[in-house]
Amino acid sequence: MIDTTDEVLIPFNKLIPSARNVRKTGGKNVDDLAENIAVEGVLQNLLVIPAKKGRFEVIAGERRRLAFGKLVETGRKAATAPLPCRVRSPEEAERLSLAENALREAMHWLDQFEAFRLLVEAGDSIEDVAARFGVSPTVVARRMKLANVSPVLIEAARNGQATQEQLIALAITDDHALQEEVWKAARHEWDRNPQHLRVSITKGQAHVKHDRIAQFVGVKAYKKAGGAIVRDLFGDDQYLTDAELLQQLARAKLDEAVDAVRAEGWCWVEPVDHFDYGGMSRYGRIYLVPVARSGEESAKLEALQQEAEQIELDHGDEPPDDIAARLQEIDGRVEALSGTTRSFKPEEMAIAGVFVGIDHNGGLRLEKGYVRPEDKRKLATIQDNPRLGPSTEDEVDQETQGLSAKLVEDLSAHRSAALRTMLMDRPDIGLRAVVHALTARVVYDFGGHDVSACHISGTDSHWAIKSSAAGMENARAWTAFVQRREEWRKRLPASTADLWGWIQEQDSDTLLSLLAFCAASTVDVIVKAGGAKPSGTHRHGDKLGAALGLDMGDWWTATAGGYFGRVSKALIVEAARDARGAQDLEVQALGPLKKGSAAVEAERLVAGMRWLPAYLRPKSASAA
């Protein structure tokens, strides 16, 4: 009879798993625990109950049994080796199993850190410590790096005021004062997000992989110049700490690029911190043109072709390896000489210039062929086109005189929404709009970037429209467009993986309708406040509107909040006169009123009259 209170030793091969063990999930990864048992032995008794044929079911300690089994499988322990156990009655099995598994508490990570530190300081290796505690060496190594953290923050973590991931984020620096300063400054929960702490503690430093200036300069050049680097102890991140040195090296490298480009014969070369494509759109452009081969190049091409023909005559289709290699070399040179060479015209380069900067990937970027606004007419003279009409930006400036930039953005957003809503019901014009936009881009050597109101790029820029006008979600044009978009979403396959098959099954009318909707989804003639001046893109909106018969009176109404309250008192009165006539007594009564009252009264006076400001009025097909 076995005593059910004292520890007994039971051979491993007599122990079996029990269905009464309450732990059903997890516990299968026992590699680390096996290593610990190999070094320290089984330190805690297994709870077992008697089973048939002299065996015992393990009701608590199954992970220890599995871990020991790993050692048996690899020959490090014998199958008959005894394990310390306590035997209990079957009636107690589930209660004891529940008590052990439910009430057991894992060792706190800071207690692990202190225990690991003491053992390492006593001379144990990382691997030895890992084996003793049944964890991986990586866990021990990560815990040891917490020695880099201020004792003040370690104590905060013990009190539940800081987490392990927060300390890991602060451990990027070994400056305890800086760690504490960043921690105290982060007063709110969001501020103490590990990522936010990491950003705060590396403020002013450049991430080696993500910072474009750091990538442009390069770690090697930065270190050669004496720059310091901080490494994240818990990851692969590296930060360049000397921001001033980094900027100096970047400027020097850019200056070298500027000198090299200027030697090409450009009128001006301007280094930039970033490419302001909005501002650059106000510039004119010159483009690469085909360049005829020189007499020397033509003679080389002819000689190579004759040599290749002679080789084929002498050796047929299977020449020796050395001759075949020469023939391959000739083919490459012929292909290079036969290709079309393009270059800028020197007389145009004498007016144009180049922006030199760093792209978002840290590479050198050259934007060539830009003509300053004041030099556009000079360029037109060189290009035998001295007669220039008013520019698009001049026309829009006249139409929007007296309106704020934000109000113009608002009006242009409503105009974009109206164009979309009308275009999505006109497959014939949608087809023409798409062909026009693609032809301008594909055929005209980079000259088609600002000639179409349809921004054919495969994206729906609806967020730009919504964000440009307050209350757009309630506008008639916008709600009609959104409703159609939802209809198409329900009609189309749920996954793009099925889209091509669906398209193959549709008739021409369906595809043209879908094409019109997709074209409509790209329409954008918004004049962003503080952005680029209007270009040909915006004037194409006039042409598109004329083709569609757009009348903004169907889609927009002047209100006190949407228009009159955002313009001057003089423009309020002018609008009322325009709508009702200067002799109207109610219009004349606007004069003495304050602006706020006049705006409300003007809304009433023009209600139902379809009045539009000059910018929203229809353009004739010829004018557009």
XYZ file of C-alpha atoms in Angstrom:
624
model
C 0.000 0.000 0.000
C 1.461 3.417 -1.028
C 1.321 6.272 1.479
C -0.713 9.132 0.007
C 1.039 11.836 2.046
C 4.762 11.202 1.671
C 6.908 11.715 -1.449
C 7.482 8.495 -3.382
C 9.702 7.735 -6.358
C 7.908 6.216 -9.350
C 9.697 5.112 -12.541
C 9.016 7.354 -15.520
C 7.683 4.470 -17.629
C 4.950 3.847 -15.021
C 3.543 7.397 -15.386
C 0.769 8.092 -17.918
C -1.327 11.186 -18.783
C -4.710 11.559 -17.082
C -8.048 12.643 -18.528
C -8.753 14.178 -15.108
C -6.079 16.866 -15.561
C -7.997 20.167 -15.900
C -5.335 21.721 -18.168
C -6.466 20.859 -21.716
C -4.815 23.679 -23.677
C -1.133 24.596 -24.051
C 1.775 23.080 -22.224
C 3.191 21.241 -25.242
C 6.331 23.354 -25.667
C 8.635 21.788 -23.062
C 12.098 22.123 -24.616
C 13.256 24.794 -22.152
C 11.822 22.894 -19.190
C 13.588 19.706 -20.338
C 16.927 21.539 -20.303
C 16.219 22.766 -16.784
C 15.365 19.244 -15.575
C 18.547 17.897 -17.172
C 20.556 20.290 -14.989
C 18.533 20.580 -11.783
C 16.332 17.468 -11.833
C 12.578 17.465 -11.145
C 12.260 20.002 -8.327
C 8.523 19.722 -7.694
C 6.531 16.569 -7.014
C 4.031 15.290 -9.541
C 0.524 14.543 -8.230
C -0.662 11.107 -9.354
C -3.504 8.638 -8.774
C -3.302 4.835 -9.068
C -4.208 3.313 -12.462
C -4.402 -0.215 -13.892
C -1.424 -2.561 -14.294
C 0.678 -0.788 -11.681
C 0.687 2.557 -13.512
C -0.155 6.021 -12.250
C -2.104 8.839 -13.925
C -0.513 12.301 -13.654
C -3.189 14.756 -12.540
C -0.764 17.666 -11.957
C 2.710 17.912 -13.490
C 2.053 16.746 -17.046
C 4.566 19.294 -18.456
C 7.251 17.878 -16.172
C 6.389 14.346 -17.374
C 6.558 15.434 -21.045
C 9.826 17.310 -20.486
C 11.393 14.254 -18.818
C 10.114 12.190 -21.761
C 12.117 14.440 -24.102
C 15.259 13.522 -22.176
C 14.371 9.830 -22.387
C 13.822 10.096 -26.164
C 17.281 11.607 -26.643
C 18.984 9.050 -24.383
C 19.884 11.553 -21.674
C 17.668 9.844 -19.078
C 16.580 6.212 -18.606
C 12.939 5.212 -19.046
C 13.080 3.584 -15.619
C 14.494 6.670 -13.890
C 12.391 7.590 -10.832
C 10.445 10.860 -10.546
C 9.302 12.327 -7.189
C 5.530 12.012 -6.814
C 2.744 12.270 -4.300
C -0.096 9.785 -4.664
C -3.660 10.922 -4.118
C -7.033 9.217 -4.273
C -9.133 9.369 -7.451
C -11.799 11.326 -5.537
C -9.304 14.200 -4.998
C -7.959 14.263 -8.553
C -9.862 17.082 -10.259
C -9.868 19.313 -7.153
C -6.100 19.071 -6.750
C -5.466 19.513 -10.488
C -7.604 22.644 -10.520
C -5.866 24.051 -7.455
C -2.362 23.605 -8.917
C -3.152 24.990 -12.380
C -5.480 27.820 -11.387
C -3.569 29.194 -8.426
C -0.015 28.894 -9.771
C 1.577 32.310 -10.505
C 4.362 32.816 -13.008
C 7.580 34.443 -11.830
C 7.530 38.235 -12.346
C 9.837 39.366 -15.138
C 11.688 41.767 -12.833
C 12.301 38.991 -10.318
C 13.666 36.950 -13.217
C 15.935 39.873 -14.135
C 17.333 40.131 -10.597
C 17.836 36.354 -10.338
C 19.507 36.174 -13.739
C 21.755 39.143 -12.896
C 22.968 37.594 -9.636
C 23.815 34.275 -11.330
C 25.634 35.964 -14.242
C 27.604 38.163 -11.828
C 28.508 34.974 -9.923
C 30.052 33.552 -13.107
C 27.269 31.509 -14.754
C 26.909 31.763 -18.517
C 23.718 32.896 -20.241
C 23.144 29.285 -21.359
C 23.618 27.956 -17.785
C 21.100 30.443 -16.397
C 18.620 29.626 -19.148
C 18.883 25.906 -18.378
C 18.363 26.442 -14.640
C 15.154 28.448 -15.155
C 13.762 26.485 -18.079
C 13.781 29.463 -20.450
C 15.599 30.189 -23.683
C 18.975 32.004 -23.689
C 17.247 34.823 -25.629
C 14.920 35.478 -22.673
C 17.896 35.684 -20.307
C 19.794 38.002 -22.642
C 16.777 40.343 -22.997
C 16.278 40.464 -19.231
C 19.958 41.291 -18.661
C 19.705 44.318 -20.954
C 17.318 45.883 -18.452
C 20.419 46.694 -16.399
C 20.600 49.677 -18.768
C 17.433 51.163 -17.204
C 17.326 53.712 -14.385
C 16.684 52.170 -10.919
C 13.901 54.747 -10.494
C 12.053 53.266 -13.474
C 12.764 49.690 -12.332
C 11.058 50.548 -9.052
C 8.137 52.112 -10.954
C 7.726 48.843 -12.838
C 7.711 46.883 -9.578
C 4.892 49.127 -8.371
C 2.891 48.425 -11.520
C 3.425 51.915 -12.942
C 5.554 50.805 -15.933
C 5.546 47.782 -18.218
C 8.381 45.689 -19.568
C 7.872 47.040 -23.117
C 8.021 50.625 -21.849
C 11.372 49.956 -20.131
C 12.640 48.274 -23.289
C 11.772 51.429 -25.274
C 13.614 53.659 -22.765
C 16.674 51.370 -22.738
C 17.732 52.692 -26.157
C 19.851 55.201 -24.233
C 21.979 54.464 -21.161
C 21.449 58.048 -19.935
C 19.347 57.473 -16.808
C 18.573 61.183 -16.434
C 17.191 61.308 -19.992
C 15.145 58.152 -19.394
C 13.572 59.679 -16.289
C 12.999 63.030 -18.026
C 11.153 61.414 -20.955
C 9.106 59.266 -18.556
C 8.043 62.239 -16.428
C 7.168 64.315 -19.507
C 4.870 61.528 -20.745
C 1.921 62.244 -18.469
C -0.883 60.605 -20.464
C -1.463 56.973 -21.364
C -0.883 57.613 -25.091
C 2.377 59.454 -24.348
C 3.628 56.331 -22.543
C 2.951 54.050 -25.474
C 6.299 52.218 -26.072
C 6.531 53.526 -29.636
C 5.886 57.099 -28.476
C 8.524 56.756 -25.746
C 11.004 55.427 -28.305
C 10.305 58.419 -30.574
C 10.648 60.868 -27.678
C 13.944 59.465 -26.446
C 15.435 59.461 -29.968
C 14.110 62.924 -30.867
C 16.635 64.735 -33.027
C 18.300 61.445 -33.975
C 18.085 59.798 -37.397
C 17.028 56.182 -37.834
C 19.611 54.472 -40.045
C 17.037 52.599 -42.139
C 14.059 54.971 -42.137
C 15.521 58.477 -42.229
C 16.081 59.648 -45.814
C 18.956 62.004 -44.847
C 20.744 59.185 -43.017
C 20.331 56.907 -46.035
C 21.574 59.635 -48.376
C 24.734 60.317 -46.348
C 25.374 56.686 -45.407
C 26.538 55.230 -42.100
C 30.087 54.755 -43.362
C 30.559 58.442 -44.253
C 28.872 59.542 -41.020
C 31.139 57.370 -38.843
C 34.224 58.455 -40.804
C 33.324 62.071 -39.953
C 33.226 61.177 -36.260
C 29.469 60.767 -35.807
C 28.143 58.729 -32.885
C 25.606 55.905 -33.183
C 23.138 54.576 -30.614
C 21.912 50.986 -30.956
C 18.658 49.572 -29.639
C 19.723 46.867 -27.176
C 16.553 44.893 -27.847
C 16.498 45.052 -31.645
C 18.416 45.937 -34.774
C 17.550 49.655 -34.793
C 20.397 52.164 -34.992
C 20.192 55.950 -34.608
C 22.624 58.650 -35.722
C 22.781 61.115 -32.819
C 24.641 64.095 -34.321
C 21.910 65.812 -36.359
C 24.069 68.869 -37.148
C 26.898 66.746 -38.550
C 24.411 64.716 -40.577
C 22.956 67.877 -42.137
C 26.450 69.198 -42.942
C 27.372 65.975 -44.716
C 24.083 65.976 -46.632
C 24.572 69.593 -47.771
C 28.120 68.867 -48.883
C 26.989 65.852 -50.911
C 24.153 67.876 -52.462
C 26.573 70.698 -53.333
C 28.718 68.209 -55.238
C 25.650 67.077 -57.180
C 24.658 70.696 -57.900
C 28.092 71.459 -59.344
C 27.966 68.359 -61.564
C 24.495 69.219 -62.902
C 25.336 72.883 -63.442
C 28.211 71.802 -65.693
C 25.613 70.325 -68.091
C 24.648 73.857 -69.190
C 21.482 74.629 -67.236
C 20.460 78.229 -66.522
C 20.015 77.510 -62.819
C 20.346 74.604 -60.396
C 18.557 74.819 -57.060
C 19.080 72.442 -54.105
C 15.856 71.812 -52.151
C 15.077 70.236 -48.783
C 12.002 68.576 -50.252
C 10.217 68.580 -53.597
C 7.203 70.901 -53.477
C 5.400 69.503 -56.502
C 2.486 71.844 -55.868
C 4.729 74.888 -56.169
C 6.691 73.334 -59.016
C 3.487 72.918 -61.042
C 3.508 76.714 -61.614
C 6.722 76.326 -63.575
C 6.866 75.676 -67.293
C 8.591 72.564 -68.624
C 10.931 71.563 -71.398
C 11.218 67.949 -72.518
C 13.670 65.517 -73.993
C 13.628 65.351 -77.787
C 15.093 62.747 -80.138
C 18.681 63.446 -81.186
C 20.020 62.308 -84.559
C 23.071 60.044 -84.564
C 26.348 61.675 -85.447
C 28.254 60.660 -88.580
C 30.754 58.775 -86.417
C 27.982 56.823 -84.650
C 26.341 55.973 -87.985
C 29.662 54.698 -89.358
C 30.182 52.517 -86.239
C 26.689 51.077 -86.574
C 27.201 50.208 -90.232
C 30.582 48.592 -89.554
C 29.147 46.440 -86.736
C 26.238 45.301 -88.877
C 28.614 44.307 -91.696
C 30.823 42.390 -89.264
C 27.806 40.462 -87.934
C 26.707 39.555 -91.470
C 30.173 38.291 -92.320
C 30.295 36.125 -89.176
C 26.992 34.534 -90.112
C 28.231 33.845 -93.652
C 31.488 32.309 -92.420
C 30.173 30.243 -89.481
C 26.452 29.637 -90.059
C 24.024 29.136 -87.171
C 26.468 27.375 -84.795
C 29.733 29.355 -84.599
C 32.522 28.425 -82.114
C 32.157 29.737 -78.559
C 34.609 32.630 -78.988
C 32.962 33.740 -82.231
C 29.489 33.400 -80.652
C 30.622 35.633 -77.779
C 31.804 38.271 -80.255
C 28.486 38.085 -82.108
C 26.602 38.609 -78.851
C 28.758 41.629 -78.050
C 28.040 43.083 -81.507
C 24.305 42.598 -81.029
C 24.411 44.565 -77.777
C 26.329 47.462 -79.310
C 24.063 47.552 -82.375
C 20.992 47.658 -80.128
C 22.460 50.546 -78.142
C 23.373 52.549 -81.241
C 20.051 51.805 -82.940
C 17.976 53.065 -80.044
C 16.536 56.556 -80.033
C 18.743 58.977 -78.131
C 16.955 61.808 -76.369
C 18.358 65.019 -75.019
C 17.336 68.526 -73.993
C 17.828 71.299 -76.520
C 20.778 73.505 -75.466
C 18.875 76.742 -76.267
C 16.029 75.623 -73.972
C 18.426 74.517 -71.240
C 19.794 78.080 -71.229
C 16.404 79.212 -69.866
C 15.423 76.187 -67.771
C 16.820 74.697 -64.607
C 16.992 71.743 -62.265
C 15.809 71.031 -58.728
C 18.257 68.823 -56.833
C 17.137 67.042 -53.696
C 16.774 63.804 -51.767
C 13.896 61.441 -52.454
C 11.976 59.575 -49.748
C 14.249 56.532 -50.142
C 17.402 58.543 -49.497
C 18.550 58.667 -53.122
C 19.654 61.684 -55.134
C 16.761 63.029 -57.228
C 17.113 65.425 -60.157
C 14.009 67.158 -61.501
C 15.198 68.612 -64.811
C 13.659 70.975 -67.310
C 11.712 73.460 -65.169
C 11.127 77.005 -66.441
C 10.454 79.752 -63.920
C 7.094 81.542 -64.355
C 8.801 84.784 -65.367
C 10.682 82.954 -68.142
C 7.668 81.220 -69.731
C 7.219 83.855 -72.441
C 10.918 83.750 -73.247
C 10.613 79.997 -73.722
C 7.562 80.460 -75.955
C 9.594 82.809 -78.168
C 12.360 80.210 -78.529
C 9.773 77.568 -79.370
C 8.345 79.733 -82.202
C 5.146 80.331 -80.267
C 5.331 83.990 -79.214
C 1.567 84.430 -78.939
C 0.353 83.451 -75.503
C -3.173 83.922 -74.236
C -4.025 84.337 -70.562
C -2.848 81.428 -68.436
C -5.240 79.194 -66.559
C -4.137 80.639 -63.249
C -4.802 84.194 -64.536
C -8.330 83.220 -65.630
C -9.146 81.567 -62.322
C -7.734 84.530 -60.407
C -10.138 86.824 -62.280
C -13.122 84.562 -61.591
C -12.336 84.217 -57.886
C -11.319 87.799 -57.156
C -12.310 88.672 -53.602
C -12.863 85.057 -52.524
C -10.676 83.433 -49.881
C -8.479 80.504 -50.864
C -10.469 78.222 -48.567
C -13.775 79.294 -50.156
C -12.364 78.648 -53.640
C -11.296 75.177 -52.453
C -14.820 74.604 -51.119
C -16.472 75.678 -54.392
C -14.063 73.651 -56.515
C -14.787 70.562 -54.384
C -18.520 70.942 -55.079
C -17.707 71.389 -58.763
C -15.618 68.183 -58.704
C -18.456 66.257 -57.078
C -20.957 67.546 -59.645
C -18.680 66.599 -62.547
C -18.319 63.104 -61.097
C -22.061 62.655 -60.677
C -22.831 63.711 -64.236
C -19.947 61.814 -65.835
C -20.845 58.485 -64.227
C -24.092 58.464 -66.255
C -22.399 59.272 -69.573
C -20.382 56.266 -70.820
C -19.799 57.978 -74.173
C -18.022 60.927 -72.562
C -16.410 58.679 -69.938
C -14.745 56.730 -72.736
C -13.482 59.945 -74.331
C -12.236 61.262 -70.988
C -10.223 58.127 -70.265
C -8.776 57.982 -73.793
C -7.879 61.681 -73.593
C -6.103 61.298 -70.219
C -4.196 58.170 -71.206
C -3.187 59.536 -74.617
C -1.907 62.748 -73.062
C 0.290 60.763 -70.696
C 1.421 57.956 -72.994
C 1.974 59.743 -76.291
C 3.158 63.196 -75.307
C 6.506 62.454 -73.626
C 5.633 63.435 -70.056
C 3.598 66.414 -71.296
C 0.214 65.069 -70.217
C 0.505 65.462 -66.460
C -1.716 68.530 -66.177
C -4.137 68.453 -69.091
C -6.970 66.275 -67.781
C -9.431 66.677 -64.965
C -9.439 62.865 -64.724
C -6.481 61.746 -62.661
C -6.131 58.278 -64.156
C -3.980 56.557 -61.556
C -6.143 53.683 -60.372
C -7.224 55.412 -57.173
C -10.445 57.065 -56.018
C -9.541 60.410 -54.451
C -12.928 60.826 -52.762
C -11.321 61.718 -49.430
C -9.757 64.796 -51.026
C -13.205 66.028 -52.030
C -14.772 65.302 -48.624
C -11.993 67.079 -46.746
C -12.075 70.183 -48.959
C -15.637 71.326 -48.233
C -17.460 71.357 -44.919
C -20.754 69.472 -45.003
C -19.907 67.719 -48.272
C -21.532 64.504 -46.988
C -24.918 66.231 -47.307
C -24.346 67.772 -50.753
C -26.654 66.509 -53.484
C -23.893 65.651 -55.935
C -21.798 63.862 -53.361
C -24.613 61.747 -51.949
C -25.621 60.702 -55.479
C -22.052 59.670 -56.262
C -21.626 57.720 -53.006
C -24.923 55.923 -53.593
C -23.750 54.824 -57.054
C -20.432 53.669 -55.637
C -22.223 51.466 -53.117
C -24.390 50.014 -55.902
C -21.289 49.027 -57.863
C -19.655 47.545 -54.764
C -22.659 45.288 -54.226
C -22.693 44.306 -57.896
C -18.978 43.572 -58.254
C -17.252 40.442 -56.856
C -16.165 40.609 -53.231
C -12.521 39.896 -54.128
C -10.279 41.318 -56.846
C -9.178 37.732 -57.455
C -12.589 37.181 -59.078
C -12.796 40.557 -60.861
C -11.258 39.541 -64.203
C -13.581 36.564 -64.575
C -16.573 38.780 -63.814
C -15.476 41.372 -66.384
C -15.082 38.660 -69.022
C -18.752 37.769 -68.605
C -20.183 41.304 -68.981
C -21.628 42.912 -72.110
C -20.262 46.123 -73.629
C -22.943 48.347 -72.122
C -22.122 47.163 -68.592
C -18.399 47.665 -69.120
C -18.932 51.152 -70.549
C -21.096 52.048 -67.551
C -18.391 50.786 -65.206
C -15.756 52.661 -67.199
C -17.757 55.869 -66.873
C -18.057 55.393 -63.116
C -14.331 54.664 -62.742
C -13.479 57.723 -64.849
C -15.847 59.800 -62.722
C -14.130 58.543 -59.576
C -10.860 60.130 -60.711
C -12.227 63.626 -61.418
C -10.504 66.223 -59.271
C -10.503 69.940 -60.100
C -10.019 71.113 -56.522
C -7.989 74.294 -56.079
C -6.335 73.567 -52.732
C -5.875 76.495 -50.381
C -2.144 77.172 -50.139
C -1.459 74.673 -52.908
C -0.429 75.006 -56.514
C -2.021 77.504 -58.834
C -4.618 76.063 -61.234
C -3.189 74.268 -64.263
C -4.564 72.781 -67.442
C -6.144 70.103 -65.272
C -8.639 72.624 -63.934
C -9.438 74.119 -67.339
C -10.107 70.633 -68.656
C -12.799 70.537 -65.994
C -14.488 73.384 -67.900
C -14.317 71.388 -71.130
C -15.642 68.293 -69.401
C -18.448 70.328 -67.853
C -19.374 71.798 -71.238
C -19.497 68.316 -72.768
C -21.726 67.101 -69.933
C -23.935 70.182 -69.897
C -22.991 70.849 -66.293
C -25.013 73.537 -64.533
C -23.848 73.974 -60.949
C -27.242 75.486 -60.181
C -28.468 71.875 -60.082
C -25.930 70.931 -57.439
C -25.049 73.998 -55.340
C -26.963 76.789 -53.643
C -25.523 79.945 -52.126
C -26.194 80.062 -48.379
C -25.127 82.308 -45.541
C -22.894 79.626 -44.047
C -21.562 78.207 -47.290
C -20.892 81.426 -49.194
C -22.227 84.855 -48.152
C -20.798 84.706 -44.635
C -17.360 83.965 -46.118
C -17.087 86.934 -48.512
C -16.943 90.684 -48.030
C -20.039 92.875 -47.546
C -19.427 94.381 -50.981
C -19.534 90.948 -52.650
C -22.745 90.099 -50.762
C -24.472 93.175 -52.155
C -22.999 92.581 -55.619
C -24.356 89.021 -55.637
C -27.844 90.175 -54.646
C -27.808 92.853 -57.341
C -26.651 90.299 -59.890
C -29.497 87.973 -58.963
C -32.394 90.445 -58.497
C -31.268 93.689 -60.115
C -29.832 96.889 -58.683
C -33.265 98.543 -58.498
C -34.734 95.891 -56.206
C -35.751 97.626 -52.963
C -34.802 94.644 -50.794
C -31.374 94.585 -52.388
C -30.945 98.301 -51.660
C -31.906 97.588 -48.044
C -28.824 95.425 -47.632
C -26.544 98.479 -47.548
C -27.126 99.601 -43.944
C -27.062 96.058 -42.520
C -24.081 94.530 -40.735
C -22.291 91.756 -42.644
C -23.812 88.858 -40.648
C -27.352 90.117 -41.137
C -26.678 90.946 -44.782
C -25.420 87.370 -45.382
C -28.609 85.848 -43.938
C -30.806 88.276 -45.900
C -28.885 87.630 -49.150
C -29.504 83.892 -48.782
C -33.243 84.619 -48.653
C -33.134 87.012 -51.604
C -31.349 84.632 -54.002
C -33.207 81.474 -52.888
C -34.615 79.619 -55.891
C -32.913 81.924 -58.401
C -30.016 79.522 -59.202
C -27.504 82.312 -58.721
C -23.855 81.235 -59.061
C -20.542 83.027 -58.452
C -18.438 83.537 -61.575
C -16.191 80.574 -60.780
C -19.095 78.096 -60.842
C -20.882 79.463 -63.888
C -21.007 77.293 -67.041
C -18.300 77.852 -69.657
C -19.203 77.629 -73.292
C -17.556 74.835 -75.260
C -15.498 77.354 -77.245
C -14.397 79.281 -74.165
C -13.580 76.111 -72.305
